[in-house]
PDB file of C-alpha atoms in Angstrom:
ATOM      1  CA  UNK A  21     -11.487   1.417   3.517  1.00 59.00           C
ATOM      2  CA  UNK A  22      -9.644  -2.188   4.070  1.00 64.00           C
ATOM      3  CA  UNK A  23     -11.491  -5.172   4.684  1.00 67.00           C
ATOM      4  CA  UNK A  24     -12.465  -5.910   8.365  1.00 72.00           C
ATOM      5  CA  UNK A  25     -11.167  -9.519   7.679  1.00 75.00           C
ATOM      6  CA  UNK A  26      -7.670  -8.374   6.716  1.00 75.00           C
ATOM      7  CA  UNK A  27      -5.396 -10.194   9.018  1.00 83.00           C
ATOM      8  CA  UNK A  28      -2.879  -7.662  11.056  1.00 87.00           C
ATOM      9  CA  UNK A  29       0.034  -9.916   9.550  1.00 92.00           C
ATOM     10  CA  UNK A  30       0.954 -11.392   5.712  1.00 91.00           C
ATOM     11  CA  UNK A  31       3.467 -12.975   3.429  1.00 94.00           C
ATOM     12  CA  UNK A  32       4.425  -9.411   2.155  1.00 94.00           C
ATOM     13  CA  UNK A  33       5.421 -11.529  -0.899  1.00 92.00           C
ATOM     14  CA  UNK A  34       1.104 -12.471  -1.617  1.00 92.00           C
ATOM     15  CA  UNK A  35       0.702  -9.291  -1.916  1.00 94.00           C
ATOM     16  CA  UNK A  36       0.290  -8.448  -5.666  1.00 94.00           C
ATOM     17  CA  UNK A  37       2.908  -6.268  -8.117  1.00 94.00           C
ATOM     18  CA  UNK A  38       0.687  -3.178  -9.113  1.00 89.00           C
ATOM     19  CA  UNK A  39      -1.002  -3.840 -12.548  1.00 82.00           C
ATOM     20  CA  UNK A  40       0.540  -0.319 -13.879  1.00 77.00           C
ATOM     21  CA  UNK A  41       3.976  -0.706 -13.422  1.00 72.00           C
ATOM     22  CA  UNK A  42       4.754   3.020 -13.495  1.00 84.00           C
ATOM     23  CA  UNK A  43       2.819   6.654 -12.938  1.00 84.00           C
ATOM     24  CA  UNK A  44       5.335   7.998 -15.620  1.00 86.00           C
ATOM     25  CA  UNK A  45       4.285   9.164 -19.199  1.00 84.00           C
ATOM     26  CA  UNK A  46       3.918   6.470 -21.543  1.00 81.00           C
ATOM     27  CA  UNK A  47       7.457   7.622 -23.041  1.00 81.00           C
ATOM     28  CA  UNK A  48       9.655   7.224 -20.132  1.00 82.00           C
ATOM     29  CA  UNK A  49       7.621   3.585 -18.600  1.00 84.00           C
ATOM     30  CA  UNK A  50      10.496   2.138 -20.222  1.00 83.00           C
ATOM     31  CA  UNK A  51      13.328   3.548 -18.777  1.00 82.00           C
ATOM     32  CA  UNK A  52      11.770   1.971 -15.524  1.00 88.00           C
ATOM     33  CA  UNK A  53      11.208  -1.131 -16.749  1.00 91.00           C
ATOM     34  CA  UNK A  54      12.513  -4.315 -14.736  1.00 94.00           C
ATOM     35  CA  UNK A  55      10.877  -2.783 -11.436  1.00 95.00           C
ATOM     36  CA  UNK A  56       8.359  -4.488  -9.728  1.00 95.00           C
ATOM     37  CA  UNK A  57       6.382  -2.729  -6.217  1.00 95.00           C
ATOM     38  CA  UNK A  58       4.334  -4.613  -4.322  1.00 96.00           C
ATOM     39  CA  UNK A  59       2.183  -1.610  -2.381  1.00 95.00           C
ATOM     40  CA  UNK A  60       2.220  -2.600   1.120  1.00 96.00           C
ATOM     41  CA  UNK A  61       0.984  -0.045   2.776  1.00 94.00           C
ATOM     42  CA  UNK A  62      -1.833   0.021   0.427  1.00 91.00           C
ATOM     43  CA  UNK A  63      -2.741  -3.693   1.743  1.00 91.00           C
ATOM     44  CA  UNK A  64      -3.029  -2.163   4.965  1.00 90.00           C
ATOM     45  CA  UNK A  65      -4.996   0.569   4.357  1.00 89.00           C
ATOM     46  CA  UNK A  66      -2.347   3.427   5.247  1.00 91.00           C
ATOM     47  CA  UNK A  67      -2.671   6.644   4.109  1.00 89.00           C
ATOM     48  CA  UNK A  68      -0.257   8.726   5.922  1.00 92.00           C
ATOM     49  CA  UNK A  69       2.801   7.355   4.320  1.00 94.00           C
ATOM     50  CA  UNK A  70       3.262   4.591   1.668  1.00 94.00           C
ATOM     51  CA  UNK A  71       5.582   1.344   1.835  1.00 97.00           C
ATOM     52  CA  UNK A  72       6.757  -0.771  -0.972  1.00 97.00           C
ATOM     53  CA  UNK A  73       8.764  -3.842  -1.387  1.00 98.00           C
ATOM     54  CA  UNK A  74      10.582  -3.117  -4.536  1.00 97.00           C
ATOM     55  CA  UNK A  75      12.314  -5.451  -7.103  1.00 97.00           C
ATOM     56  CA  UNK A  76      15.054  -3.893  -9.960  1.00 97.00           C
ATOM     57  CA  UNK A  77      15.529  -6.800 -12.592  1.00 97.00           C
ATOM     58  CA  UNK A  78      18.945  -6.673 -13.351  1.00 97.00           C
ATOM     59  CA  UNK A  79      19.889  -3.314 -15.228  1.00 96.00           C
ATOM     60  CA  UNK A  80      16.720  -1.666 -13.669  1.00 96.00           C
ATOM     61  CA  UNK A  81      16.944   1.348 -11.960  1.00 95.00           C
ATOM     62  CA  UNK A  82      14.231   2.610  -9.034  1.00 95.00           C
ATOM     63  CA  UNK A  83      12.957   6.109 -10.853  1.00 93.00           C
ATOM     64  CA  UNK A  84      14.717   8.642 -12.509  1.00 92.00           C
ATOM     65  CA  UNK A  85      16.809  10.777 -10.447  1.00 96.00           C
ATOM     66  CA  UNK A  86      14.994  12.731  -7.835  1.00 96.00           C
ATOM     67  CA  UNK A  87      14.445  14.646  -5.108  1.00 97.00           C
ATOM     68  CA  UNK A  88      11.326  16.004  -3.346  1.00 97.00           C
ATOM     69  CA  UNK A  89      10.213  19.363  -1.852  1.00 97.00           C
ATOM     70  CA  UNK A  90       7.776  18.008   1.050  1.00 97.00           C
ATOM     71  CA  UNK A  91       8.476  13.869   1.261  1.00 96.00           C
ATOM     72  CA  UNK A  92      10.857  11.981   3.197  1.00 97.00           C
ATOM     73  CA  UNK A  93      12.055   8.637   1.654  1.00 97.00           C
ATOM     74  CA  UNK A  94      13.931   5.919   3.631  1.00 98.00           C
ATOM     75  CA  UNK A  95      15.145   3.086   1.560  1.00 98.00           C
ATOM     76  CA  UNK A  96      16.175  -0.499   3.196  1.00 98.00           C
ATOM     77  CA  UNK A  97      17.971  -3.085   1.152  1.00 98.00           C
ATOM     78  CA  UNK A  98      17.123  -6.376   1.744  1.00 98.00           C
ATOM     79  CA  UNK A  99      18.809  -8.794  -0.961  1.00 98.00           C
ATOM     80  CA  UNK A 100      20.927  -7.941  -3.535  1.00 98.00           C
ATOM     81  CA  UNK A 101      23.270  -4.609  -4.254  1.00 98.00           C
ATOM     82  CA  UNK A 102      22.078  -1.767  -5.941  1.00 98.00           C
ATOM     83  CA  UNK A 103      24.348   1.664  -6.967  1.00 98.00           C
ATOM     84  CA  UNK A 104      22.977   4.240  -5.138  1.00 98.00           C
ATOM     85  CA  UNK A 105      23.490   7.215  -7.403  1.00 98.00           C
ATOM     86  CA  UNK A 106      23.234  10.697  -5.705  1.00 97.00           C
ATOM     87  CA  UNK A 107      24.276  14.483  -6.926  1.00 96.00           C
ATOM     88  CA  UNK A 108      27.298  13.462  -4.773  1.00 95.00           C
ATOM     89  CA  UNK A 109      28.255  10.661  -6.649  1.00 97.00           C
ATOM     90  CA  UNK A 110      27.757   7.122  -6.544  1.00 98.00           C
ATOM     91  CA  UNK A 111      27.493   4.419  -3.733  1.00 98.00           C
ATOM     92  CA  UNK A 112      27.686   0.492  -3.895  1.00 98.00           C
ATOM     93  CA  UNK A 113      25.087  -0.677  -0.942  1.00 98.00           C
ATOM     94  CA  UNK A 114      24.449  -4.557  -0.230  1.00 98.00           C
ATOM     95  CA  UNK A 115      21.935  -5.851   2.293  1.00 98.00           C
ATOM     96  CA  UNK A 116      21.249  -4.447   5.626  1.00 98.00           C
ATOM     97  CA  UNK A 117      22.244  -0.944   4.603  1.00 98.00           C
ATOM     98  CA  UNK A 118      20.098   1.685   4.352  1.00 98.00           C
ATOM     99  CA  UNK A 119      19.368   5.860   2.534  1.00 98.00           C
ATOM    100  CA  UNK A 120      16.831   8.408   3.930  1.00 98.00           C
ATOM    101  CA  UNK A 121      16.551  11.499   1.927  1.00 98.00           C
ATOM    102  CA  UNK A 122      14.800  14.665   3.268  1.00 97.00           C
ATOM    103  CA  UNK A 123      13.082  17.091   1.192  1.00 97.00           C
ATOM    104  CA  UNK A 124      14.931  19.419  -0.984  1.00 95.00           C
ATOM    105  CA  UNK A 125      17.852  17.219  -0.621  1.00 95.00           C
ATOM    106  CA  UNK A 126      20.064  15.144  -2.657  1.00 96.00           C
ATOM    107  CA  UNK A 127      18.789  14.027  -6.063  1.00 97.00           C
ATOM    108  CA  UNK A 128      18.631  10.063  -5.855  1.00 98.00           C
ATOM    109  CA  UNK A 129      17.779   6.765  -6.946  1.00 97.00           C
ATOM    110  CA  UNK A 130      18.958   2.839  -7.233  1.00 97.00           C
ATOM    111  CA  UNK A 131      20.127   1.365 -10.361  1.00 97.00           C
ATOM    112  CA  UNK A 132      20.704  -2.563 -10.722  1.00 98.00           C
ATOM    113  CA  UNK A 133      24.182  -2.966 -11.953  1.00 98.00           C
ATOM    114  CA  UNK A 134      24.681  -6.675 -11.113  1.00 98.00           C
ATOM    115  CA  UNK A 135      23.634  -9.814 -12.665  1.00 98.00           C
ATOM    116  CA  UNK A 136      21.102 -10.789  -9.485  1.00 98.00           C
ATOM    117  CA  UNK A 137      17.520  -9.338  -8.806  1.00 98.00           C
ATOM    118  CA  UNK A 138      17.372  -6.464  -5.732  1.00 98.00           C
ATOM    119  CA  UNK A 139      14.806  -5.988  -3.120  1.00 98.00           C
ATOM    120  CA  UNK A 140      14.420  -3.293  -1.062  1.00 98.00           C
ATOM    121  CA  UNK A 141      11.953  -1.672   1.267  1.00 98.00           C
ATOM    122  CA  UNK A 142      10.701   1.779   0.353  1.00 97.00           C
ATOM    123  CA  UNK A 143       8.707   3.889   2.872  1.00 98.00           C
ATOM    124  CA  UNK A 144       7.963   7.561   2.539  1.00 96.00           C
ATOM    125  CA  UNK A 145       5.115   9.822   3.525  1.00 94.00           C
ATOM    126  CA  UNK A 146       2.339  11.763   1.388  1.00 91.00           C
ATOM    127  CA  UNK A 147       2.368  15.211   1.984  1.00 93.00           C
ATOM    128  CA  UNK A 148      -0.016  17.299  -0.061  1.00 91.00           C
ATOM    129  CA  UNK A 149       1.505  19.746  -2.208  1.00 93.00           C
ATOM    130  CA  UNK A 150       4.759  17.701  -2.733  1.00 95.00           C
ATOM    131  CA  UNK A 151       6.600  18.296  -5.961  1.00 95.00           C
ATOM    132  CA  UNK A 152       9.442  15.920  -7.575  1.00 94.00           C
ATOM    133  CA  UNK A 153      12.454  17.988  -9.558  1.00 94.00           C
ATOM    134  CA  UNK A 154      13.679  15.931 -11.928  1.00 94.00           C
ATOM    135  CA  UNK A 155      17.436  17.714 -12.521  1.00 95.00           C
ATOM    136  CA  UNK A 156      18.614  15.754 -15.077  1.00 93.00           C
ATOM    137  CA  UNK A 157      15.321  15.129 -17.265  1.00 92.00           C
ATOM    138  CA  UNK A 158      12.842  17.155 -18.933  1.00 92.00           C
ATOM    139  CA  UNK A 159      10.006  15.841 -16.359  1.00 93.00           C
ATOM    140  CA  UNK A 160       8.137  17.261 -13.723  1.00 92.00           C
ATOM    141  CA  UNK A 161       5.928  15.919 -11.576  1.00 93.00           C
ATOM    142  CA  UNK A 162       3.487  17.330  -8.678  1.00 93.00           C
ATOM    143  CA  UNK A 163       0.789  15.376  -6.154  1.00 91.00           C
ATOM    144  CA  UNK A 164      -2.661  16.829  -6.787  1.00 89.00           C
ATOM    145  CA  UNK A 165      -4.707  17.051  -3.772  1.00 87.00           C
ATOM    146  CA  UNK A 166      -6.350  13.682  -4.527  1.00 85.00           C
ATOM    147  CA  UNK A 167      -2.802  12.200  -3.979  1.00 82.00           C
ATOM    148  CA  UNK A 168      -2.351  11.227  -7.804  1.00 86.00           C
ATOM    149  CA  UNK A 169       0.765  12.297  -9.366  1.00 89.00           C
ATOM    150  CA  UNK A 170       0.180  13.956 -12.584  1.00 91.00           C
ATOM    151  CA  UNK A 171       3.600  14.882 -15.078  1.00 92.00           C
ATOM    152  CA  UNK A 172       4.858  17.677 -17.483  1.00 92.00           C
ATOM    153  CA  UNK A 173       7.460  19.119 -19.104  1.00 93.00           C
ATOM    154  CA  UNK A 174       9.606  21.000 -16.679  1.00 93.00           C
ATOM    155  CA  UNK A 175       8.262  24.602 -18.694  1.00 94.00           C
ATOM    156  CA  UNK A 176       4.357  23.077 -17.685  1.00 91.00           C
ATOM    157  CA  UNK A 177       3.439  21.405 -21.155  1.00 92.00           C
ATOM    158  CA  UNK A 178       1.749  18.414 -20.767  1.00 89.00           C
ATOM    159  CA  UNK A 179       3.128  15.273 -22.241  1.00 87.00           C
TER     160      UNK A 179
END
């Protein structure tokens, strides 16, 4: 439950980078590292769907490539210009532009090609029973019903 004394408005900015910087297994955190969320949504209590303000370091990337069965993602650059890569190929955004991605869809995520730091606004909702395919890696990853994400090999072996 949030605070009663939350105000209804912040500095999205105060609000802290998550102390874990990934849900990944230990031996892939790396390939992630450089990426910084700041759980917004969280702050505010939501449960329904999440928002992030994300920062890739330069040569970061956002997650490995994905796609969900059951969640919606909408992503919203707002400094900087990430490559959008997608099974389709590969897409050069800069700020103002934006990606949604509906389940099953495109595979997806942002990688940090440039010398400067990107931020972007990630929002997607949490519904139970959602599943991430991983087509390129040997990851899998499904949303128990507590809403943790827990990971395995894409033949079920746990890492």
């Amino acid at each position: 439950m949030i605070d009663p004394t939350t105000p209804p408005a912040i500095d999205a900015g105060t609000v802290p980078p998550r102390v874990k910087a990934s849900k990944y297994p230990a031996e892939f955190v790396k390939l992630v590292a450089g990426r910084e969320k700041r759980a917004l949504g969280e702050r505010f209590g939501l449960k329904a769907f999440g928002v992030n303000l994300t920062r890739l370091a330069p040569g970061a990337q956002s997650a490995f490539r994905h796609r969900h069965t059951r969640q919606e993602e909408f992503l919203y650059v707002i400094e900087g210009e990430p490559t959008l890569v997608t099974d389709g190929g590969e897409m050069a955004l800069r700020p103002g532009m934006c990606a949604g991605f509906s389940p099953g869809g495109t595979s997806h995520q942002f990688v940090n090609r440039t010398q400067r730091d990107v931020v972007y606004l990630e929002v997607g909702d949490r519904p139970q029973g959602d599943e991430a395919i991983y087509p390129y890696d040997d990851i899998k990853a499904a949303m128990a019903p507590d809403g943790t994400w827990g990971f395995t090999h894409k033949d079920g072996t746990p890492y």
